[in-house]
PDB file of C-alpha atoms and ligand atoms in Angstrom:
ATOM      1  CA  MET A 599    -151.579-136.938 -53.713  1.00  0.00           C
ATOM      2  CA  THR A 600    -148.489-134.952 -54.417  1.00  0.00           C
ATOM      3  CA  GLU A 601    -148.410-135.702 -58.124  1.00  0.00           C
ATOM      4  CA  PRO A 602    -149.237-132.864 -60.528  1.00  0.00           C
ATOM      5  CA  HIS A 603    -152.899-132.470 -61.346  1.00  0.00           C
ATOM      6  CA  LEU A 604    -153.674-133.258 -64.992  1.00  0.00           C
ATOM      7  CA  PRO A 605    -156.831-132.200 -66.826  1.00  0.00           C
ATOM      8  CA  GLY A 606    -159.418-134.965 -66.496  1.00  0.00           C
ATOM      9  CA  ASP A 607    -157.899-136.296 -63.288  1.00  0.00           C
ATOM     10  CA  PRO A 608    -160.233-136.318 -60.329  1.00  0.00           C
ATOM     11  CA  THR A 609    -159.612-133.447 -57.936  1.00  0.00           C
ATOM     12  CA  ARG A 610    -158.341-134.175 -54.452  1.00  0.00           C
ATOM     13  CA  ASP A 611    -161.842-133.780 -53.083  1.00  0.00           C
ATOM     14  CA  GLU A 612    -163.284-136.115 -55.730  1.00  0.00           C
ATOM     15  CA  THR A 613    -160.598-138.651 -54.921  1.00  0.00           C
ATOM     16  CA  LEU A 614    -161.510-138.558 -51.234  1.00  0.00           C
ATOM     17  CA  GLN A 615    -165.207-138.851 -52.043  1.00  0.00           C
ATOM     18  CA  ARG A 616    -164.511-141.889 -54.206  1.00  0.00           C
ATOM     19  CA  MET A 617    -162.445-143.489 -51.471  1.00  0.00           C
ATOM     20  CA  ILE A 618    -165.157-143.088 -48.878  1.00  0.00           C
ATOM     21  CA  ARG A 619    -167.870-144.171 -51.327  1.00  0.00           C
ATOM     22  CA  VAL A 620    -166.095-147.382 -52.313  1.00  0.00           C
ATOM     23  CA  ASP A 621    -165.009-148.225 -48.766  1.00  0.00           C
ATOM     24  CA  HIS A 622    -168.557-147.761 -47.504  1.00  0.00           C
ATOM     25  CA  ALA A 623    -169.798-150.010 -50.332  1.00  0.00           C
ATOM     26  CA  GLY A 624    -167.144-152.629 -49.610  1.00  0.00           C
ATOM     27  CA  GLU A 625    -167.798-152.785 -45.897  1.00  0.00           C
ATOM     28  CA  PHE A 626    -171.509-153.011 -46.603  1.00  0.00           C
ATOM     29  CA  GLY A 627    -170.853-155.897 -48.989  1.00  0.00           C
ATOM     30  CA  ALA A 628    -168.585-157.600 -46.451  1.00  0.00           C
ATOM     31  CA  SER A 629    -171.217-157.428 -43.732  1.00  0.00           C
ATOM     32  CA  ARG A 630    -173.720-158.939 -46.190  1.00  0.00           C
ATOM     33  CA  ILE A 631    -171.345-161.798 -47.093  1.00  0.00           C
ATOM     34  CA  TYR A 632    -170.976-162.776 -43.439  1.00  0.00           C
ATOM     35  CA  ALA A 633    -174.739-162.446 -42.948  1.00  0.00           C
ATOM     36  CA  GLY A 634    -175.239-164.868 -45.845  1.00  0.00           C
ATOM     37  CA  GLN A 635    -172.685-167.293 -44.441  1.00  0.00           C
ATOM     38  CA  LEU A 636    -174.319-167.140 -41.025  1.00  0.00           C
ATOM     39  CA  ALA A 637    -177.716-167.844 -42.576  1.00  0.00           C
ATOM     40  CA  VAL A 638    -176.288-171.219 -43.610  1.00  0.00           C
ATOM     41  CA  LEU A 639    -173.650-171.920 -40.952  1.00  0.00           C
ATOM     42  CA  GLY A 640    -175.110-169.977 -38.009  1.00  0.00           C
ATOM     43  CA  ARG A 641    -175.492-173.122 -35.892  1.00  0.00           C
ATOM     44  CA  GLY A 642    -172.302-174.813 -36.994  1.00  0.00           C
ATOM     45  CA  PRO A 643    -168.877-174.998 -35.350  1.00  0.00           C
ATOM     46  CA  LYS A 644    -167.623-171.909 -37.230  1.00  0.00           C
ATOM     47  CA  ALA A 645    -170.562-169.707 -36.227  1.00  0.00           C
ATOM     48  CA  GLU A 646    -168.666-167.873 -33.479  1.00  0.00           C
ATOM     49  CA  LEU A 647    -165.819-167.001 -35.833  1.00  0.00           C
ATOM     50  CA  LEU A 648    -168.238-165.804 -38.481  1.00  0.00           C
ATOM     51  CA  ARG A 649    -170.093-163.689 -35.925  1.00  0.00           C
ATOM     52  CA  HIS A 650    -166.812-162.183 -34.714  1.00  0.00           C
ATOM     53  CA  MET A 651    -165.873-161.166 -38.264  1.00  0.00           C
ATOM     54  CA  LYS A 652    -169.370-159.871 -39.003  1.00  0.00           C
ATOM     55  CA  GLU A 653    -169.264-157.702 -35.870  1.00  0.00           C
ATOM     56  CA  GLN A 654    -165.989-156.143 -36.984  1.00  0.00           C
ATOM     57  CA  GLU A 655    -167.422-155.523 -40.469  1.00  0.00           C
ATOM     58  CA  GLN A 656    -170.355-153.767 -38.814  1.00  0.00           C
ATOM     59  CA  VAL A 657    -167.954-151.417 -37.006  1.00  0.00           C
ATOM     60  CA  HIS A 658    -166.174-150.743 -40.312  1.00  0.00           C
ATOM     61  CA  LEU A 659    -169.504-150.104 -42.025  1.00  0.00           C
ATOM     62  CA  ASP A 660    -170.777-147.818 -39.250  1.00  0.00           C
ATOM     63  CA  THR A 661    -167.555-145.807 -39.440  1.00  0.00           C
ATOM     64  CA  PHE A 662    -167.859-145.266 -43.186  1.00  0.00           C
ATOM     65  CA  SER A 663    -171.583-144.524 -42.823  1.00  0.00           C
ATOM     66  CA  ARG A 664    -170.647-141.712 -40.444  1.00  0.00           C
ATOM     67  CA  LEU A 665    -167.984-140.454 -42.869  1.00  0.00           C
ATOM     68  CA  ILE A 666    -170.498-140.524 -45.742  1.00  0.00           C
ATOM     69  CA  ALA A 667    -172.810-138.284 -43.713  1.00  0.00           C
ATOM     70  CA  LYS A 668    -170.125-136.029 -42.272  1.00  0.00           C
ATOM     71  CA  ARG A 669    -168.403-135.365 -45.593  1.00  0.00           C
ATOM     72  CA  ARG A 670    -171.596-135.332 -47.627  1.00  0.00           C
ATOM     73  CA  VAL A 671    -170.436-138.123 -49.914  1.00  0.00           C
ATOM     74  CA  ARG A 672    -173.034-139.608 -52.232  1.00  0.00           C
ATOM     75  CA  PRO A 673    -173.211-143.328 -51.424  1.00  0.00           C
ATOM     76  CA  THR A 674    -172.934-145.696 -54.358  1.00  0.00           C
ATOM     77  CA  ALA A 675    -176.202-146.161 -56.219  1.00  0.00           C
ATOM     78  CA  LEU A 676    -175.457-149.877 -56.218  1.00  0.00           C
ATOM     79  CA  LEU A 677    -176.089-150.600 -52.533  1.00  0.00           C
ATOM     80  CA  PRO A 678    -179.237-152.616 -53.416  1.00  0.00           C
ATOM     81  CA  ILE A 679    -177.101-154.764 -55.723  1.00  0.00           C
ATOM     82  CA  TRP A 680    -174.318-155.271 -53.181  1.00  0.00           C
ATOM     83  CA  ASN A 681    -176.992-156.091 -50.617  1.00  0.00           C
ATOM     84  CA  VAL A 682    -178.212-159.018 -52.698  1.00  0.00           C
ATOM     85  CA  ALA A 683    -174.892-159.999 -54.300  1.00  0.00           C
ATOM     86  CA  GLY A 684    -172.998-159.977 -50.993  1.00  0.00           C
ATOM     87  CA  PHE A 685    -175.614-162.069 -49.233  1.00  0.00           C
ATOM     88  CA  ALA A 686    -175.789-164.473 -52.190  1.00  0.00           C
ATOM     89  CA  LEU A 687    -172.009-164.894 -52.259  1.00  0.00           C
ATOM     90  CA  GLY A 688    -172.114-165.698 -48.545  1.00  0.00           C
ATOM     91  CA  VAL A 689    -174.931-168.212 -48.912  1.00  0.00           C
ATOM     92  CA  VAL A 690    -173.420-169.950 -51.936  1.00  0.00           C
ATOM     93  CA  THR A 691    -169.932-170.298 -50.482  1.00  0.00           C
ATOM     94  CA  ALA A 692    -171.306-171.464 -47.123  1.00  0.00           C
ATOM     95  CA  ALA A 693    -173.532-174.007 -48.891  1.00  0.00           C
ATOM     96  CA  MET A 694    -170.367-175.361 -50.560  1.00  0.00           C
ATOM     97  CA  GLY A 695    -169.037-176.034 -47.062  1.00  0.00           C
ATOM     98  CA  GLU A 696    -167.179-174.374 -44.215  1.00  0.00           C
ATOM     99  CA  LYS A 697    -163.884-174.482 -46.074  1.00  0.00           C
ATOM    100  CA  ALA A 698    -165.355-172.767 -49.132  1.00  0.00           C
ATOM    101  CA  ALA A 699    -166.821-170.100 -46.847  1.00  0.00           C
ATOM    102  CA  MET A 700    -163.332-169.574 -45.427  1.00  0.00           C
ATOM    103  CA  ALA A 701    -161.869-169.474 -48.951  1.00  0.00           C
ATOM    104  CA  CYS A 702    -164.340-166.697 -49.751  1.00  0.00           C
ATOM    105  CA  THR A 703    -163.059-164.781 -46.729  1.00  0.00           C
ATOM    106  CA  VAL A 704    -159.449-165.211 -47.859  1.00  0.00           C
ATOM    107  CA  ALA A 705    -160.269-163.979 -51.371  1.00  0.00           C
ATOM    108  CA  VAL A 706    -162.307-160.986 -50.201  1.00  0.00           C
ATOM    109  CA  GLU A 707    -159.931-159.917 -47.447  1.00  0.00           C
ATOM    110  CA  GLU A 708    -156.810-160.200 -49.597  1.00  0.00           C
ATOM    111  CA  THR A 709    -158.471-157.979 -52.169  1.00  0.00           C
ATOM    112  CA  ILE A 710    -159.502-155.459 -49.517  1.00  0.00           C
ATOM    113  CA  ASP A 711    -156.005-155.504 -47.983  1.00  0.00           C
ATOM    114  CA  ALA A 712    -154.488-154.498 -51.335  1.00  0.00           C
ATOM    115  CA  HIS A 713    -157.228-151.926 -51.900  1.00  0.00           C
ATOM    116  CA  TYR A 714    -156.728-150.310 -48.482  1.00  0.00           C
ATOM    117  CA  GLN A 715    -152.963-150.423 -48.888  1.00  0.00           C
ATOM    118  CA  ALA A 716    -153.289-148.556 -52.193  1.00  0.00           C
ATOM    119  CA  GLN A 717    -155.517-145.949 -50.582  1.00  0.00           C
ATOM    120  CA  ILE A 718    -153.089-145.385 -47.711  1.00  0.00           C
ATOM    121  CA  THR A 719    -150.300-144.918 -50.242  1.00  0.00           C
ATOM    122  CA  GLU A 720    -152.417-142.524 -52.273  1.00  0.00           C
ATOM    123  CA  LEU A 721    -153.338-140.458 -49.209  1.00  0.00           C
ATOM    124  CA  GLY A 722    -149.687-140.105 -48.248  1.00  0.00           C
ATOM    125  CA  PRO A 723    -149.274-137.576 -45.448  1.00  0.00           C
ATOM    126  CA  ASP A 724    -152.768-136.148 -46.063  1.00  0.00           C
ATOM    127  CA  GLU A 725    -155.866-137.031 -44.080  1.00  0.00           C
ATOM    128  CA  GLN A 726    -154.030-138.681 -41.214  1.00  0.00           C
ATOM    129  CA  GLU A 727    -157.154-139.588 -39.296  1.00  0.00           C
ATOM    130  CA  LEU A 728    -158.770-141.264 -42.305  1.00  0.00           C
ATOM    131  CA  SER A 729    -155.513-142.978 -43.130  1.00  0.00           C
ATOM    132  CA  ALA A 730    -155.214-144.339 -39.574  1.00  0.00           C
ATOM    133  CA  THR A 731    -158.795-145.596 -39.702  1.00  0.00           C
ATOM    134  CA  ILE A 732    -158.146-147.420 -42.970  1.00  0.00           C
ATOM    135  CA  GLU A 733    -154.949-148.936 -41.545  1.00  0.00           C
ATOM    136  CA  THR A 734    -156.809-150.185 -38.450  1.00  0.00           C
ATOM    137  CA  PHE A 735    -159.448-151.793 -40.627  1.00  0.00           C
ATOM    138  CA  ARG A 736    -156.808-153.241 -42.946  1.00  0.00           C
ATOM    139  CA  GLN A 737    -155.223-155.009 -39.965  1.00  0.00           C
ATOM    140  CA  GLU A 738    -158.601-156.482 -39.047  1.00  0.00           C
ATOM    141  CA  GLU A 739    -159.173-157.642 -42.627  1.00  0.00           C
ATOM    142  CA  LEU A 740    -155.818-159.408 -42.429  1.00  0.00           C
ATOM    143  CA  GLU A 741    -156.943-161.012 -39.180  1.00  0.00           C
ATOM    144  CA  HIS A 742    -160.007-162.287 -41.069  1.00  0.00           C
ATOM    145  CA  ARG A 743    -157.796-163.593 -43.857  1.00  0.00           C
ATOM    146  CA  ASP A 744    -155.723-165.456 -41.256  1.00  0.00           C
ATOM    147  CA  ILE A 745    -158.860-166.904 -39.671  1.00  0.00           C
ATOM    148  CA  GLY A 746    -159.825-168.167 -43.119  1.00  0.00           C
ATOM    149  CA  ILE A 747    -156.488-169.862 -43.678  1.00  0.00           C
ATOM    150  CA  GLU A 748    -156.384-171.327 -40.155  1.00  0.00           C
ATOM    151  CA  ASN A 749    -159.828-172.805 -40.731  1.00  0.00           C
ATOM    152  CA  GLY A 750    -159.099-174.758 -43.856  1.00  0.00           C
ATOM    153  CA  ALA A 751    -159.688-172.275 -46.688  1.00  0.00           C
ATOM    154  CA  GLU A 752    -156.915-173.787 -48.766  1.00  0.00           C
ATOM    155  CA  GLN A 753    -158.496-177.236 -48.528  1.00  0.00           C
ATOM    156  CA  ALA A 754    -161.727-175.972 -50.081  1.00  0.00           C
ATOM    157  CA  PRO A 755    -162.726-177.660 -53.338  1.00  0.00           C
ATOM    158  CA  ALA A 756    -161.319-175.765 -56.337  1.00  0.00           C
ATOM    159  CA  TYR A 757    -159.643-173.309 -53.955  1.00  0.00           C
ATOM    160  CA  ARG A 758    -157.612-171.522 -56.621  1.00  0.00           C
ATOM    161  CA  LEU A 759    -160.475-171.153 -59.067  1.00  0.00           C
ATOM    162  CA  LEU A 760    -162.913-170.150 -56.327  1.00  0.00           C
ATOM    163  CA  THR A 761    -160.648-167.463 -54.909  1.00  0.00           C
ATOM    164  CA  GLN A 762    -159.700-166.158 -58.360  1.00  0.00           C
ATOM    165  CA  VAL A 763    -163.354-165.774 -59.349  1.00  0.00           C
ATOM    166  CA  ILE A 764    -164.240-164.035 -56.080  1.00  0.00           C
ATOM    167  CA  LYS A 765    -161.221-161.728 -56.292  1.00  0.00           C
ATOM    168  CA  ALA A 766    -162.142-160.744 -59.853  1.00  0.00           C
ATOM    169  CA  GLY A 767    -165.689-160.020 -58.698  1.00  0.00           C
ATOM    170  CA  CYS A 768    -164.440-157.907 -55.785  1.00  0.00           C
ATOM    171  CA  LYS A 769    -162.113-155.923 -58.021  1.00  0.00           C
ATOM    172  CA  ALA A 770    -164.933-155.228 -60.462  1.00  0.00           C
ATOM    173  CA  ALA A 771    -167.206-154.188 -57.606  1.00  0.00           C
ATOM    174  CA  ILE A 772    -164.510-151.826 -56.313  1.00  0.00           C
ATOM    175  CA  ALA A 773    -163.953-150.225 -59.709  1.00  0.00           C
ATOM    176  CA  ILE A 774    -167.685-149.699 -60.242  1.00  0.00           C
ATOM    177  CA  SER A 775    -168.445-148.451 -56.714  1.00  0.00           C
ATOM    178  CA  GLU A 776    -165.812-145.733 -56.849  1.00  0.00           C
ATOM    179  CA  ARG A 777    -167.763-144.010 -59.617  1.00  0.00           C
ATOM    180  CA  VAL A 778    -171.370-145.137 -59.740  1.00  0.00           C
TER     181      VAL A 778
HETATM  182 FE1  FE2 B 177    -164.156-154.669 -43.207  1.00  0.00          FE
HETATM  183 FE1  FE2 B 178    -163.185-158.126 -43.323  1.00  0.00          FE
END
């Protein structure tokens, strides 16, 4: 955030508010995806892994919920949509099979990794505590991505198409949740 401020650019405070808003939305969506997957695969051999990832998403979500309150950020108006869409994405991918569920994780977590990386770069030396929090979560998202790959994501039917569609959806959701 050392670049010159141009008219029409969001202010530093607006930028921070957007970051927290979209991260809160994303972690909420992630927790809903794993909830949807567990609704289908909760008794299967991957249930423990899914529960582990869901628990970490809950910590991420709780952290951003606290930041939303502490910094008086307006949450996205689209939480009801992400509630349903996240759960549905989890259910649909899990219904396609364990490998498709893992492919969903790879697609989502790779998108979030890039998103968090961009935020850390944008923050630069500012907001060190927030930046460290995002980096910690980014590492855990990468752990989830690795779990997905280790558990057969790439053998999912139509892996490339599936992950491309999910990534496009995640990117759209990110762009919308920063503002709305
Ligand atoms: Fe997360
Ligand atoms: Fe994650």
